[in-house]
CSV table of C-alpha atoms in Angstrom, one decimal:
chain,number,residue,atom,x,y,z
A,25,UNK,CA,78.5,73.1,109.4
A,26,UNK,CA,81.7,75.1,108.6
A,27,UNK,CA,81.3,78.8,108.4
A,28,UNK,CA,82.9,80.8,105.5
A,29,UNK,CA,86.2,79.7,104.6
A,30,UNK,CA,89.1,82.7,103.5
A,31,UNK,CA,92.5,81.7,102.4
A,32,UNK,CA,95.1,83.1,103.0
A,33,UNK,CA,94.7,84.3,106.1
A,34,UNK,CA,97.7,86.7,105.9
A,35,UNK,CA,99.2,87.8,102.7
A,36,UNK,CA,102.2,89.4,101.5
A,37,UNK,CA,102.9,91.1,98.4
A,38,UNK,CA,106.2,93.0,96.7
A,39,UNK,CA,104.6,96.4,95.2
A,40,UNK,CA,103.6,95.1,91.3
A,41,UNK,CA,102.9,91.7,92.0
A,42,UNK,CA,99.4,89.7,92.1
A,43,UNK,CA,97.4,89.0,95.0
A,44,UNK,CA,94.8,86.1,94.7
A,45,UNK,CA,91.7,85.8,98.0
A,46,UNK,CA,89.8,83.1,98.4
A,47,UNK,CA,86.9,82.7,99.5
A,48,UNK,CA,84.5,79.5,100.3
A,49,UNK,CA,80.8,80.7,101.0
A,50,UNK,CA,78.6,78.5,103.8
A,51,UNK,CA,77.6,75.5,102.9
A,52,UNK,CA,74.3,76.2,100.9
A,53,UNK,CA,74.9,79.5,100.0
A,54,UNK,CA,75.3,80.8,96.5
A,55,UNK,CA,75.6,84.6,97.3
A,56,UNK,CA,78.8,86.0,97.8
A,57,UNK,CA,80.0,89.7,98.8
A,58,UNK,CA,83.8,91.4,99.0
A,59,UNK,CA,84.3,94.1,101.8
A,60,UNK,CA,88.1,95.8,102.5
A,61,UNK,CA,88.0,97.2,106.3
A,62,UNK,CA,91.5,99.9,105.5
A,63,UNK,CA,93.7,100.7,108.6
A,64,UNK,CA,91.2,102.5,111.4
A,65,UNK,CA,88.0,102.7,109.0
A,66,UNK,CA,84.5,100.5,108.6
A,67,UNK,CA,84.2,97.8,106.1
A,68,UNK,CA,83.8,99.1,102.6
A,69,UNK,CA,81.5,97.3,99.9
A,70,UNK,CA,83.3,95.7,96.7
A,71,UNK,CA,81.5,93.2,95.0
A,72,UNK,CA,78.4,91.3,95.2
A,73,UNK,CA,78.6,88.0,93.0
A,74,UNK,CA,76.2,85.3,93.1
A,75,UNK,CA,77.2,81.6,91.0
A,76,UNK,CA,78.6,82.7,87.6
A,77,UNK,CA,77.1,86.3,87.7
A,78,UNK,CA,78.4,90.0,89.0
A,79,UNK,CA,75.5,91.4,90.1
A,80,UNK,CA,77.1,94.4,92.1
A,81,UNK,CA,80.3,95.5,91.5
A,82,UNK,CA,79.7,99.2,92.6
A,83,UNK,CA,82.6,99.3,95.3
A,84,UNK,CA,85.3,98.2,93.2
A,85,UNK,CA,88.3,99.6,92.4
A,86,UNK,CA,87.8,100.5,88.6
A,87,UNK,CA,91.5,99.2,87.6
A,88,UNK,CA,93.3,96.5,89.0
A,89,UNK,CA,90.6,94.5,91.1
A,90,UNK,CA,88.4,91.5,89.9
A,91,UNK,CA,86.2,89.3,91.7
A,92,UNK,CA,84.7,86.1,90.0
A,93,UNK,CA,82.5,82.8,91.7
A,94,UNK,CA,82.7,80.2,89.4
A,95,UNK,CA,80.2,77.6,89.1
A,96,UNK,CA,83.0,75.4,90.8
A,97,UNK,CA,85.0,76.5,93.4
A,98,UNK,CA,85.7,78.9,95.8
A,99,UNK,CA,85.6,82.6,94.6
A,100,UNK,CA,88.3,84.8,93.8
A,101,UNK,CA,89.3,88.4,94.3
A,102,UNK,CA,92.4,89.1,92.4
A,103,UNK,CA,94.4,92.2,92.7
A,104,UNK,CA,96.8,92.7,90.2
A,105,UNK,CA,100.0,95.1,90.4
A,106,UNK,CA,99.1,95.7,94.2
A,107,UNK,CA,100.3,99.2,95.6
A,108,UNK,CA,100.8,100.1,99.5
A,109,UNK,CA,97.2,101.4,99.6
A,110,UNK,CA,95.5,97.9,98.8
A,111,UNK,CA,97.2,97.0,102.5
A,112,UNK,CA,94.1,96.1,104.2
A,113,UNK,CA,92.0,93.4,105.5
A,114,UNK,CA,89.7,91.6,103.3
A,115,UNK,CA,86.7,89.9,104.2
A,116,UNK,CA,83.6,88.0,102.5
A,117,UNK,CA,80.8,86.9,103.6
A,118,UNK,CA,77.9,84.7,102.0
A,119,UNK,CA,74.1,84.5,102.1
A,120,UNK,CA,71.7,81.6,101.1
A,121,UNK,CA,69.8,84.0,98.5
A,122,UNK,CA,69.5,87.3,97.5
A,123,UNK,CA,67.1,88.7,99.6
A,124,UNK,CA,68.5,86.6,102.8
A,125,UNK,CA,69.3,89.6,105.6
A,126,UNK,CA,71.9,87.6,107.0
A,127,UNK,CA,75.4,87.7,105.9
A,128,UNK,CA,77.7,85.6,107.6
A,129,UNK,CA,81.4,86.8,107.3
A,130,UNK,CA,84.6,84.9,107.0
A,131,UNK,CA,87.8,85.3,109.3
A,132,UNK,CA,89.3,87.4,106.5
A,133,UNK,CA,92.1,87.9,104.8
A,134,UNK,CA,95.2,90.4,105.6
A,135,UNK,CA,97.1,91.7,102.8
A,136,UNK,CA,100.1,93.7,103.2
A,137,UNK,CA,101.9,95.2,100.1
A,138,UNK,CA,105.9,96.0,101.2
B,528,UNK,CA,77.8,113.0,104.8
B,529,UNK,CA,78.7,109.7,105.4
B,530,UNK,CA,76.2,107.1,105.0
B,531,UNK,CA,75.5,105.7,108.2
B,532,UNK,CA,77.7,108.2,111.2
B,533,UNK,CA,78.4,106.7,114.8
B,534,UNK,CA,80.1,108.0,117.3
B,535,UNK,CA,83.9,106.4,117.1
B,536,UNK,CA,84.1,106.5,121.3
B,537,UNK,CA,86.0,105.1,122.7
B,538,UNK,CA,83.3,105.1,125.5
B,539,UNK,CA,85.0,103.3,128.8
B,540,UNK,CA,82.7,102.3,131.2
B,541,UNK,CA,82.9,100.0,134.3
B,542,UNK,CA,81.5,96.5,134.6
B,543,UNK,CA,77.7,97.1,135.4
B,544,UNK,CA,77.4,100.1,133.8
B,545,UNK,CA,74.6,101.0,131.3
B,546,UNK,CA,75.7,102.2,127.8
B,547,UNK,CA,73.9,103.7,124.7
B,548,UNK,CA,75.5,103.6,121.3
B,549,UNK,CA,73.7,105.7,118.8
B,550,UNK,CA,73.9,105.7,114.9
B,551,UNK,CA,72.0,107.7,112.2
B,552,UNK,CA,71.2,106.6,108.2
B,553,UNK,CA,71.2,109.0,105.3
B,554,UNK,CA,69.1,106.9,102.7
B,555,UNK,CA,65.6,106.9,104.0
B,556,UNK,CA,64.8,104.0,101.8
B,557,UNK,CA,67.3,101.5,103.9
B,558,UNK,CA,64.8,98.7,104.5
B,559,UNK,CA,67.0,96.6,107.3
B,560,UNK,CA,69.5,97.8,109.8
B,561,UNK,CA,71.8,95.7,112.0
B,562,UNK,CA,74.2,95.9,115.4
B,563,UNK,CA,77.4,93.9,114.4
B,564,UNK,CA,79.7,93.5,116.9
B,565,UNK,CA,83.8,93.1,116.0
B,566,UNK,CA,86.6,91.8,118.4
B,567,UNK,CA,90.2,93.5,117.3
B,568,UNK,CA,91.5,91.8,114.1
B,569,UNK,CA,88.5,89.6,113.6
B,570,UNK,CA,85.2,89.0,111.3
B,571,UNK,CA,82.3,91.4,111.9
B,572,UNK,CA,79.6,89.0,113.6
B,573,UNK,CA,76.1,89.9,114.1
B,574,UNK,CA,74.3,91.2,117.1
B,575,UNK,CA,71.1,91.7,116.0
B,576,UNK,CA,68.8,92.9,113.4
B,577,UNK,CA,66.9,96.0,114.1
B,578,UNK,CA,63.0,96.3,114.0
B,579,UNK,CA,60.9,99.5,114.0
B,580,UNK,CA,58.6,97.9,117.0
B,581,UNK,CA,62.6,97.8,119.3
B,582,UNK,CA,63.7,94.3,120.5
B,583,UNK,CA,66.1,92.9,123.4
B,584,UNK,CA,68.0,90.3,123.4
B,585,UNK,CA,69.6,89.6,127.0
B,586,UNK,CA,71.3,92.5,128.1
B,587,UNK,CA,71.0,94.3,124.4
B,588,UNK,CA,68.1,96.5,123.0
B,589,UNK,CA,67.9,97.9,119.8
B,590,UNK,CA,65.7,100.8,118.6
B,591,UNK,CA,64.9,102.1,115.2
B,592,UNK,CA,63.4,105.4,114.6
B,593,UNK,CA,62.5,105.6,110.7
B,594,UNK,CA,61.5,109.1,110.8
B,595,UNK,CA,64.4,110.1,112.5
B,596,UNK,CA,66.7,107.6,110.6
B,597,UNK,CA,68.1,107.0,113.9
B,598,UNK,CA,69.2,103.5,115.5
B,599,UNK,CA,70.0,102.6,119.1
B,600,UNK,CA,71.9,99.6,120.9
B,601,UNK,CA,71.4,99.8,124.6
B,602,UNK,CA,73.5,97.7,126.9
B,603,UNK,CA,72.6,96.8,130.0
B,604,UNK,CA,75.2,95.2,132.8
B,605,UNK,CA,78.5,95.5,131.0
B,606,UNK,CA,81.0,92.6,130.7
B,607,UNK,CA,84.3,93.1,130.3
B,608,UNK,CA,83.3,90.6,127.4
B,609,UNK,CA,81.1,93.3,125.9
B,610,UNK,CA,84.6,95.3,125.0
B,611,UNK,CA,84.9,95.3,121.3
B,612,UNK,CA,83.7,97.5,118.5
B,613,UNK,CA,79.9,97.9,117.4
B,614,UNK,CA,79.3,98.8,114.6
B,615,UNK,CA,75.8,100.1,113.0
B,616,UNK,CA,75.3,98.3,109.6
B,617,UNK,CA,72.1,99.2,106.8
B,618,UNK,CA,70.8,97.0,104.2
B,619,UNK,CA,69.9,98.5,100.9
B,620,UNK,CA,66.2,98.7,99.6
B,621,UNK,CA,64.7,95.0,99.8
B,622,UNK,CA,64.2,93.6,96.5
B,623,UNK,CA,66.7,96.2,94.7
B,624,UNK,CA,69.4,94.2,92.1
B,625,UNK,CA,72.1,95.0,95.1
B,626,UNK,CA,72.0,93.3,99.0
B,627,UNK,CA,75.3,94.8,99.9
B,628,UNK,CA,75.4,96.4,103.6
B,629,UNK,CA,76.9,99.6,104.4
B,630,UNK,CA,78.9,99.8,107.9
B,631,UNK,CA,79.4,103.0,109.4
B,632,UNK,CA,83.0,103.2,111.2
B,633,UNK,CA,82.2,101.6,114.8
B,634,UNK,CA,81.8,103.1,117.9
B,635,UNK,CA,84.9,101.2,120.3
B,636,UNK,CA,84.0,100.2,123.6
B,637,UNK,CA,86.1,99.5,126.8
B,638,UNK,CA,84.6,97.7,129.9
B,639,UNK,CA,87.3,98.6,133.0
B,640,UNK,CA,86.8,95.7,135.9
């Protein structure tokens, strides 16, 4: 049973351009949550999606970030006109249901902005 | 004041030594709590759930003092394996429209042979 799937696993970026994560929950799992882990601090909240739905989008960014989970497909967090300070690794995890208490993370995704 | 505050260590210790991590919780509401454990440039990956009654796993026990909002990992017989960074993780109110998990910042430990 393959875990959560990220891709890329390492990302670069020109200041101004778009970055797109993906992200491909556990088989069987329809919840789907966003956390950034910046240089030397703890994992930080984004986005809480589940199929076609937002249901927490409380850590985000207010301008530039997005997060969808189509019905098919992986999900997407987009970043667009990145800056230096969106360097940072990127990581989501997936549950089988809303109120499951385990969420089981993916390798992540590093994104550096030159 | 941060949500959920460890102590960022580093806390060295020799192999066979007994250490105690220790975390505390600013929403009294938090309804689950959590040891993850995180290897340098990986994926958080989860140690244990927390219950109010303590449980042990192995070498690991974890306490949880509600009135307190206090949370203990105890580690018994350290590896050189145990090295990595723990981190103390709550889950927001059961049954609220959110299930997102707030990490406090890790507390790094090194296990000298």
């Amino acid at each position: 049973n393959a875990g959560v799937m990220q891709n890329p696993r390492h990302l670069v970026r020109r200041r101004g351009q778009e970055a797109r994560l993906r992200c491909s929950p556990m088989k069987g799992h329809s919840h789907v949550y966003w956390y950034r882990q910046l240089p030397e601090e703890g994992l930080k909240f984004m986005v809480y999606l589940q199929k076609e739905n937002i249901i927490d989008e409380s850590g985000m960014p207010k301008e530039r970030f997005s997060a969808e989970f189509p019905k098919e497909g992986p999900s997407i967090l987009r970043i667009q006109q990145v800056v230096r300070g969106d360097s940072a690794a990127y990581f989501c995890a997936s549950s089988p249901e809303r109120e499951g208490i385990e969420q089981y993370f993916g390798p992540g995704t590093r994104l550096t902005v030159t | 004041r941060k949500e959920v505050e460890q102590d960022p260590g580093p806390f060295n210790v020799p192999e066979g030594a007994t250490v105690a991590f220790n975390c505390t919780y600013s929403n009294s509401a938090s309804q689950s709590f959590f040891w993850y454990r995180q290897d340098c440039r990986k994926e958080p990956k989860l140690l244990m759930s927390v219950y109010s009654s303590g449980n042990e796993d192995g070498r690991f026990t974890a306490q949880l003092n509600r009135a307190s909002q206090y949370i203990s990992l105890l580690i018994r017989d350290s590896k050189l394996s145990d090295s990595a960074t723990y981190l103390c993780v709550v889950r927001y109110p059961y049954g609220g429209a959110t299930n997102k998990l707030i990490f406090g910042t890790g507390t790094l430990l090194a296990v000298q042979p």
